[in-house]
Amino acid sequence: MARDLHHLNPDLLAFLTERHLATLTTLRADGSPHVVPVGFTFDGQTLTARVITSGRSAKVRHVRAGQARVAVCQVEGRRWLTLEGTAVVREDPASVRDAEDRYARRYRQPRENPARVVLQISVDRILGNA
């Protein structure tokens, strides 16, 4: 079911902080889906999801090529959640450092990657059962 973005229930917010991997779906130039496993973080105040990745990854190439509509889906048993929105690539040091810090709090300290960028997703739809 779709959720009111400004009134996220506590169970849904808790599910977004638990240590689970997710899938990120981006679109190739031909419109076909490209689905990969990712770790991500979510800021409920700003409705922003963040995925750290290499600047050379296919997901980054898709967003830079104008295929900015993306979806992040997290599943654990019968609980699931999809965050849909528009992604931009952030590569400035402050954005990357902020995203790495958020990732470290949810998962673990990320390995060193000088080519790291952030896919910053402005979430405009939340679907799920958590």
CSV table of N, CA and C in Angstrom, one decimal, residues 28-79:
chain,number,residue,atom,x,y,z
A,28,ARG,N,18.0,1.4,-18.1
A,28,ARG,CA,18.9,1.5,-19.2
A,28,ARG,C,18.3,2.4,-20.2
A,29,ALA,N,19.1,2.8,-21.2
A,29,ALA,CA,18.7,3.7,-22.2
A,29,ALA,C,17.5,3.2,-23.0
A,30,ASP,N,17.4,1.8,-23.1
A,30,ASP,CA,16.3,1.2,-23.9
A,30,ASP,C,15.0,1.0,-23.0
A,31,GLY,N,15.1,1.5,-21.7
A,31,GLY,CA,14.0,1.4,-20.8
A,31,GLY,C,13.9,0.1,-20.0
A,32,SER,N,14.8,-0.8,-20.3
A,32,SER,CA,14.8,-2.1,-19.5
A,32,SER,C,15.4,-1.9,-18.1
A,33,PRO,N,15.0,-2.6,-17.1
A,33,PRO,CA,15.5,-2.4,-15.7
A,33,PRO,C,16.8,-3.0,-15.5
A,34,HIS,N,17.6,-2.3,-14.7
A,34,HIS,CA,18.9,-2.8,-14.3
A,34,HIS,C,18.8,-2.9,-12.7
A,35,VAL,N,18.9,-4.1,-12.2
A,35,VAL,CA,18.6,-4.3,-10.8
A,35,VAL,C,19.9,-4.8,-10.1
A,36,VAL,N,20.3,-4.2,-9.1
A,36,VAL,CA,21.6,-4.6,-8.4
A,36,VAL,C,21.3,-4.5,-6.8
A,37,PRO,N,22.1,-5.4,-6.1
A,37,PRO,CA,22.0,-5.3,-4.6
A,37,PRO,C,22.8,-4.1,-4.1
A,38,VAL,N,22.2,-3.4,-3.1
A,38,VAL,CA,22.9,-2.2,-2.5
A,38,VAL,C,22.6,-2.1,-1.0
A,39,GLY,N,23.4,-1.4,-0.4
A,39,GLY,CA,23.1,-0.9,1.0
A,39,GLY,C,22.6,0.6,0.7
A,40,PHE,N,21.7,1.0,1.6
A,40,PHE,CA,21.3,2.4,1.4
A,40,PHE,C,20.9,3.0,2.8
A,41,THR,N,20.7,4.3,2.9
A,41,THR,CA,20.3,4.9,4.1
A,41,THR,C,19.1,5.8,3.7
A,42,PHE,N,18.2,6.1,4.7
A,42,PHE,CA,17.1,6.9,4.5
A,42,PHE,C,17.0,7.9,5.6
A,43,ASP,N,16.7,9.2,5.2
A,43,ASP,CA,16.5,10.3,6.1
A,43,ASP,C,15.0,10.6,6.0
A,44,GLY,N,14.3,10.3,7.1
A,44,GLY,CA,12.8,10.5,7.1
A,44,GLY,C,12.5,12.0,7.2
A,45,GLN,N,13.4,12.8,7.7
A,45,GLN,CA,13.1,14.3,7.8
A,45,GLN,C,13.0,14.9,6.4
A,46,THR,N,14.0,14.5,5.5
A,46,THR,CA,14.1,15.1,4.2
A,46,THR,C,13.6,14.2,3.1
A,47,LEU,N,13.2,13.0,3.5
A,47,LEU,CA,12.7,12.0,2.5
A,47,LEU,C,13.7,11.7,1.4
A,48,THR,N,15.0,11.5,1.9
A,48,THR,CA,16.1,11.3,1.0
A,48,THR,C,16.7,9.9,1.3
A,49,ALA,N,16.9,9.2,0.2
A,49,ALA,CA,17.7,7.9,0.3
A,49,ALA,C,19.0,8.2,-0.3
A,50,ARG,N,20.0,7.4,0.2
A,50,ARG,CA,21.4,7.6,-0.4
A,50,ARG,C,22.0,6.2,-0.6
A,51,VAL,N,22.7,6.1,-1.7
A,51,VAL,CA,23.4,4.9,-2.1
A,51,VAL,C,24.8,5.3,-2.4
A,52,ILE,N,25.8,4.8,-1.7
A,52,ILE,CA,27.2,5.1,-2.1
A,52,ILE,C,27.7,4.0,-3.1
A,53,THR,N,28.4,4.5,-4.1
A,53,THR,CA,28.8,3.6,-5.2
A,53,THR,C,30.0,4.2,-5.9
A,54,SER,N,30.6,3.4,-6.8
A,54,SER,CA,31.7,3.9,-7.7
A,54,SER,C,31.1,4.8,-8.8
A,55,GLY,N,31.8,5.9,-9.1
A,55,GLY,CA,31.3,6.8,-10.1
A,55,GLY,C,31.3,6.1,-11.5
A,56,ARG,N,32.0,5.0,-11.6
A,56,ARG,CA,32.0,4.2,-12.9
A,56,ARG,C,30.9,3.2,-13.0
A,57,SER,N,30.1,3.0,-12.0
A,57,SER,CA,29.1,2.0,-12.1
A,57,SER,C,28.0,2.2,-13.1
A,58,ALA,N,27.3,1.2,-13.5
A,58,ALA,CA,26.2,1.3,-14.5
A,58,ALA,C,25.1,2.1,-13.9
A,59,LYS,N,24.8,2.0,-12.6
A,59,LYS,CA,23.7,2.8,-12.1
A,59,LYS,C,23.9,4.2,-12.1
A,60,VAL,N,25.2,4.6,-11.9
A,60,VAL,CA,25.6,6.1,-12.1
A,60,VAL,C,25.5,6.5,-13.5
A,61,ARG,N,26.0,5.7,-14.4
A,61,ARG,CA,25.9,6.0,-15.8
A,61,ARG,C,24.4,6.2,-16.3
A,62,HIS,N,23.5,5.4,-15.8
A,62,HIS,CA,22.1,5.5,-16.2
A,62,HIS,C,21.5,6.8,-15.7
A,63,VAL,N,21.8,7.2,-14.4
A,63,VAL,CA,21.3,8.4,-13.9
A,63,VAL,C,21.9,9.6,-14.6
A,64,ARG,N,23.2,9.6,-14.9
A,64,ARG,CA,23.8,10.7,-15.6
A,64,ARG,C,23.3,10.8,-17.0
A,65,ALA,N,22.8,9.7,-17.6
A,65,ALA,CA,22.3,9.7,-19.0
A,65,ALA,C,20.9,10.2,-19.0
A,66,GLY,N,20.3,10.6,-17.9
A,66,GLY,CA,18.9,11.1,-17.9
A,66,GLY,C,17.9,10.1,-17.4
A,67,GLN,N,18.3,8.9,-17.1
A,67,GLN,CA,17.3,7.9,-16.6
A,67,GLN,C,17.3,8.0,-15.0
A,68,ALA,N,16.8,9.1,-14.5
A,68,ALA,CA,16.9,9.4,-13.1
A,68,ALA,C,15.8,8.8,-12.2
A,69,ARG,N,14.8,8.2,-12.8
A,69,ARG,CA,13.7,7.6,-12.0
A,69,ARG,C,14.3,6.3,-11.5
A,70,VAL,N,14.3,6.1,-10.2
A,70,VAL,CA,14.8,4.8,-9.6
A,70,VAL,C,13.9,4.3,-8.5
A,71,ALA,N,14.2,3.1,-8.1
A,71,ALA,CA,13.4,2.5,-6.9
A,71,ALA,C,14.4,1.6,-6.1
A,72,VAL,N,14.3,1.8,-4.8
A,72,VAL,CA,15.1,1.0,-3.8
A,72,VAL,C,14.0,0.1,-3.1
A,73,CYS,N,14.3,-1.2,-3.1
A,73,CYS,CA,13.4,-2.2,-2.5
A,73,CYS,C,14.1,-3.0,-1.5
A,74,GLN,N,13.6,-3.0,-0.3
A,74,GLN,CA,14.1,-3.8,0.8
A,74,GLN,C,13.1,-4.9,1.2
A,75,VAL,N,13.5,-6.1,1.4
A,75,VAL,CA,12.6,-7.2,1.7
A,75,VAL,C,13.2,-8.0,2.8
A,76,GLU,N,12.4,-8.4,3.8
A,76,GLU,CA,12.8,-9.3,4.9
A,76,GLU,C,11.6,-10.1,5.3
A,77,GLY,N,11.5,-11.4,4.9
A,77,GLY,CA,10.4,-12.2,5.2
A,77,GLY,C,9.1,-11.6,4.6
A,78,ARG,N,8.1,-11.4,5.3
A,78,ARG,CA,6.8,-10.8,4.8
A,78,ARG,C,6.9,-9.3,4.8
A,79,ARG,N,7.9,-8.7,5.4
A,79,ARG,CA,8.0,-7.2,5.3
A,79,ARG,C,8.7,-6.8,4.1
